[in-house]
Amino acid sequence: MTDKPMSGRKAQAARNDKLILEAAHEVFVADPEAPIAEVAKRAGVGISALYRRYPSKEDLLRKLCGDGLTRYMELVREALDSDAEPWEVFRTFMREVVLADTPSITVRLAGTFTPTADMFAAGVEGDALNRAMLERFRSAEVLREDVEAGDLQMITESVASIDIGDAERTREVRLRILELHLQALRAPGAEPLPGSAVTDEEMGARWIPKNVKE
């Protein structure tokens, strides 16, 4: 049984929503303080159409970050389920995270809105998936023993900070720099890493708005 095609109005709403979220990613990653009207302008939709879907900037930010987390968790599950050679699975996972650009959302938008309880719960689930994925690659002896989830997040976030203007060239350079990191991550590793990895608590604290922390 196939799904019925959406009506013209519903199809247009779906297209508008896609345009809004793509525009929101571009606008708010570039400038978290940008007004929501800039998103409507970039998406080519009326401000009233945007507000019907997202009554406030916080609603839009929550949706954008929630979708980013969902996509990241999909990539982790794909890595856990893959039967391919372990190192290539890990390498593909890291590349797909960079290409999806989910780390940019964390770098730029963490702490700019109040997450929902569902988002925190999804974060806890994501932490568990990360631990399972790391254990898989350590057990396969392709990932150095002293690498933690926080290390991987800091690497993808640092790679996501690269922006040299042209989108295609930026993507190319990001993947090049990621490859340098990957060579350092591969087991057995030349020398022990100094210090300790960023903890789950430290990463989670970044999502609490600054006015709540104080």
Short mmCIF file of C-alpha atoms in Angstrom, two decimals:
data_model
loop_
_atom_site.label_atom_id
_atom_site.label_comp_id
_atom_site.label_asym_id
_atom_site.label_seq_id
_atom_site.Cartn_x
_atom_site.Cartn_y
_atom_site.Cartn_z
CA MET A 1 0.00 0.00 0.00
CA THR A 2 1.46 3.36 -1.03
CA ASP A 3 1.04 6.65 0.80
CA LYS A 4 -1.47 9.03 -0.71
CA PRO A 5 0.14 12.09 -2.31
CA MET A 6 -0.20 15.25 -0.26
CA SER A 7 -2.70 17.85 -1.30
CA GLY A 8 -1.39 20.99 -2.98
CA ARG A 9 -1.65 22.98 0.24
CA LYS A 10 0.10 20.34 2.34
CA ALA A 11 2.83 19.87 -0.27
CA GLN A 12 3.45 23.62 -0.32
CA ALA A 13 3.61 23.69 3.49
CA ALA A 14 6.15 20.85 3.44
CA ARG A 15 8.26 22.68 0.85
CA ASN A 16 8.09 25.88 2.90
CA ASP A 17 9.15 24.03 6.04
CA LYS A 18 12.16 22.55 4.25
CA LEU A 19 13.14 25.97 2.93
CA ILE A 20 12.72 27.53 6.38
CA LEU A 21 14.90 24.96 8.12
CA GLU A 22 17.62 25.16 5.47
CA ALA A 23 17.59 28.95 5.72
CA ALA A 24 17.59 28.83 9.53
CA HIS A 25 20.69 26.62 9.48
CA GLU A 26 22.52 29.09 7.22
CA VAL A 27 21.36 32.22 9.06
CA PHE A 28 21.78 31.16 12.68
CA VAL A 29 25.04 29.24 12.24
CA ALA A 30 26.45 32.41 10.68
CA ASP A 31 24.89 34.69 13.34
CA PRO A 32 22.94 33.26 16.31
CA GLU A 33 21.68 36.79 17.09
CA ALA A 34 20.08 37.25 13.66
CA PRO A 35 16.35 38.09 13.69
CA ILE A 36 13.85 35.47 12.61
CA ALA A 37 12.80 37.80 9.77
CA GLU A 38 16.16 37.14 8.15
CA VAL A 39 15.26 33.45 7.96
CA ALA A 40 11.98 34.23 6.18
CA LYS A 41 13.84 36.47 3.74
CA ARG A 42 16.50 33.83 3.02
CA ALA A 43 13.84 31.11 2.62
CA GLY A 44 11.75 33.25 0.29
CA VAL A 45 8.59 32.84 2.39
CA GLY A 46 6.35 35.36 4.08
CA ILE A 47 6.97 36.07 7.75
CA SER A 48 3.38 35.06 8.50
CA ALA A 49 4.00 31.63 6.93
CA LEU A 50 7.06 31.20 9.12
CA TYR A 51 5.25 32.24 12.30
CA ARG A 52 2.40 29.84 11.59
CA ARG A 53 4.94 27.01 11.74
CA TYR A 54 7.30 28.42 14.38
CA PRO A 55 5.67 30.97 16.74
CA SER A 56 9.04 32.16 18.10
CA LYS A 57 12.74 32.13 17.37
CA GLU A 58 13.24 29.67 20.24
CA ASP A 59 10.76 27.25 18.65
CA LEU A 60 12.71 27.41 15.40
CA LEU A 61 16.06 26.94 17.17
CA ARG A 62 14.71 23.94 19.08
CA LYS A 63 13.49 22.35 15.86
CA LEU A 64 16.80 23.02 14.10
CA CYS A 65 18.87 21.55 16.93
CA GLY A 66 16.49 18.66 17.50
CA ASP A 67 16.72 17.69 13.83
CA GLY A 68 20.52 17.94 14.01
CA LEU A 69 20.60 15.60 17.00
CA THR A 70 18.25 13.17 15.26
CA ARG A 71 20.48 13.10 12.18
CA TYR A 72 23.58 12.52 14.30
CA MET A 73 21.92 9.60 16.10
CA GLU A 74 20.91 8.10 12.73
CA LEU A 75 24.57 8.16 11.70
CA VAL A 76 25.65 6.48 14.94
CA ARG A 77 23.05 3.74 14.46
CA GLU A 78 24.21 3.22 10.87
CA ALA A 79 27.78 2.79 12.15
CA LEU A 80 26.63 0.30 14.78
CA ASP A 81 24.60 -1.72 12.27
CA SER A 82 27.15 -1.80 9.44
CA ASP A 83 28.90 -5.07 8.60
CA ALA A 84 31.65 -3.36 6.60
CA GLU A 85 35.33 -3.26 7.61
CA PRO A 86 35.42 -1.49 11.04
CA TRP A 87 37.91 1.26 10.20
CA GLU A 88 36.04 2.20 7.03
CA VAL A 89 32.79 2.27 9.02
CA PHE A 90 34.32 4.66 11.54
CA ARG A 91 35.88 6.80 8.81
CA THR A 92 32.57 6.99 6.96
CA PHE A 93 30.77 7.93 10.17
CA MET A 94 33.13 10.82 10.87
CA ARG A 95 32.93 12.07 7.29
CA GLU A 96 29.13 11.93 7.28
CA VAL A 97 28.98 13.91 10.54
CA VAL A 98 31.15 16.61 9.00
CA LEU A 99 29.13 16.64 5.76
CA ALA A 100 25.84 16.84 7.66
CA ASP A 101 27.30 19.85 9.49
CA THR A 102 25.58 18.95 12.76
CA PRO A 103 28.62 20.10 14.82
CA SER A 104 28.17 23.68 13.56
CA ILE A 105 24.77 23.77 15.25
CA THR A 106 26.32 22.83 18.59
CA VAL A 107 29.20 25.27 18.24
CA ARG A 108 27.00 28.25 17.38
CA LEU A 109 23.66 27.59 19.06
CA ALA A 110 24.38 25.78 22.35
CA GLY A 111 23.20 27.98 25.19
CA THR A 112 21.09 30.31 23.04
CA PHE A 113 17.71 28.77 23.93
CA THR A 114 16.07 26.52 26.52
CA PRO A 115 16.04 22.87 25.41
CA THR A 116 12.97 20.73 26.09
CA ALA A 117 12.93 17.68 28.35
CA ASP A 118 12.63 15.56 25.20
CA MET A 119 15.82 17.07 23.83
CA PHE A 120 17.71 16.29 27.03
CA ALA A 121 16.33 12.74 26.95
CA ALA A 122 17.47 12.37 23.34
CA GLY A 123 20.89 13.62 24.40
CA VAL A 124 21.10 10.90 27.05
CA GLU A 125 20.15 8.30 24.44
CA GLY A 126 22.77 9.74 22.11
CA ASP A 127 25.44 9.41 24.82
CA ALA A 128 24.58 5.73 25.25
CA LEU A 129 24.78 5.17 21.49
CA ASN A 130 28.14 6.95 21.37
CA ARG A 131 29.54 4.71 24.09
CA ALA A 132 28.32 1.59 22.28
CA MET A 133 29.87 2.80 19.03
CA LEU A 134 33.22 3.58 20.67
CA GLU A 135 33.28 0.18 22.34
CA ARG A 136 32.69 -1.49 18.99
CA PHE A 137 35.64 0.25 17.35
CA ARG A 138 37.95 -0.20 20.33
CA SER A 139 37.09 -3.90 20.45
CA ALA A 140 37.87 -4.16 16.75
CA GLU A 141 41.25 -2.56 17.56
CA VAL A 142 40.92 0.13 14.91
CA LEU A 143 40.43 3.05 17.31
CA ARG A 144 43.08 3.90 19.89
CA GLU A 145 42.14 2.86 23.42
CA ASP A 146 42.38 6.31 25.02
CA VAL A 147 39.90 8.05 22.68
CA GLU A 148 36.60 9.10 24.28
CA ALA A 149 33.32 10.45 22.90
CA GLY A 150 34.26 13.97 23.96
CA ASP A 151 37.41 13.76 21.85
CA LEU A 152 35.40 12.93 18.75
CA GLN A 153 32.98 15.77 19.41
CA MET A 154 35.79 18.29 19.86
CA ILE A 155 37.37 17.12 16.60
CA THR A 156 34.17 17.44 14.57
CA GLU A 157 33.42 20.83 16.14
CA SER A 158 36.89 22.15 15.36
CA VAL A 159 36.56 20.92 11.77
CA ALA A 160 33.12 22.56 11.54
CA SER A 161 34.66 25.91 12.52
CA ILE A 162 36.57 25.99 9.20
CA ASP A 163 34.95 28.47 6.83
CA ILE A 164 36.83 29.98 3.92
CA GLY A 165 33.88 31.52 2.11
CA ASP A 166 33.07 29.25 -0.82
CA ALA A 167 30.85 26.38 0.37
CA GLU A 168 32.34 23.71 -1.91
CA ARG A 169 35.91 24.69 -1.09
CA THR A 170 35.09 24.83 2.63
CA ARG A 171 33.67 21.29 2.45
CA GLU A 172 36.80 20.07 0.67
CA VAL A 173 39.14 21.60 3.24
CA ARG A 174 37.06 20.29 6.15
CA LEU A 175 37.34 16.73 4.82
CA ARG A 176 41.09 17.16 4.31
CA ILE A 177 41.61 18.32 7.91
CA LEU A 178 39.34 15.55 9.18
CA GLU A 179 41.55 13.01 7.42
CA LEU A 180 44.55 14.32 9.36
CA HIS A 181 42.62 13.81 12.60
CA LEU A 182 41.58 10.32 11.53
CA GLN A 183 45.18 9.27 11.09
CA ALA A 184 45.85 10.36 14.68
CA LEU A 185 42.79 8.47 15.96
CA ARG A 186 43.71 5.13 14.43
CA ALA A 187 45.03 2.42 16.72
CA PRO A 188 47.47 1.91 18.26
CA GLY A 189 48.46 5.58 18.50
CA ALA A 190 52.03 6.86 18.73
CA GLU A 191 52.00 8.30 22.26
CA PRO A 192 49.52 8.65 25.17
CA LEU A 193 47.18 11.64 25.05
CA PRO A 194 47.69 14.35 27.70
CA GLY A 195 44.91 15.40 30.09
CA SER A 196 41.40 13.96 29.98
CA ALA A 197 38.57 14.03 27.47
CA VAL A 198 35.68 16.47 27.72
CA THR A 199 32.99 14.85 29.89
CA ASP A 200 29.30 14.35 29.15
CA GLU A 201 28.52 16.82 31.96
CA GLU A 202 30.76 19.49 30.43
CA MET A 203 29.19 19.03 27.00
CA GLY A 204 25.64 19.04 28.39
CA ALA A 205 26.24 22.19 30.43
CA ARG A 206 26.80 24.16 27.23
CA TRP A 207 23.13 23.76 26.30
CA ILE A 208 21.88 25.49 29.45
CA PRO A 209 21.23 29.19 28.63
CA LYS A 210 23.72 31.50 30.30
CA ASN A 211 21.07 33.39 32.23
CA VAL A 212 20.01 30.08 33.84
CA LYS A 213 23.57 29.22 34.81
CA GLU A 214 24.07 32.46 36.71
#
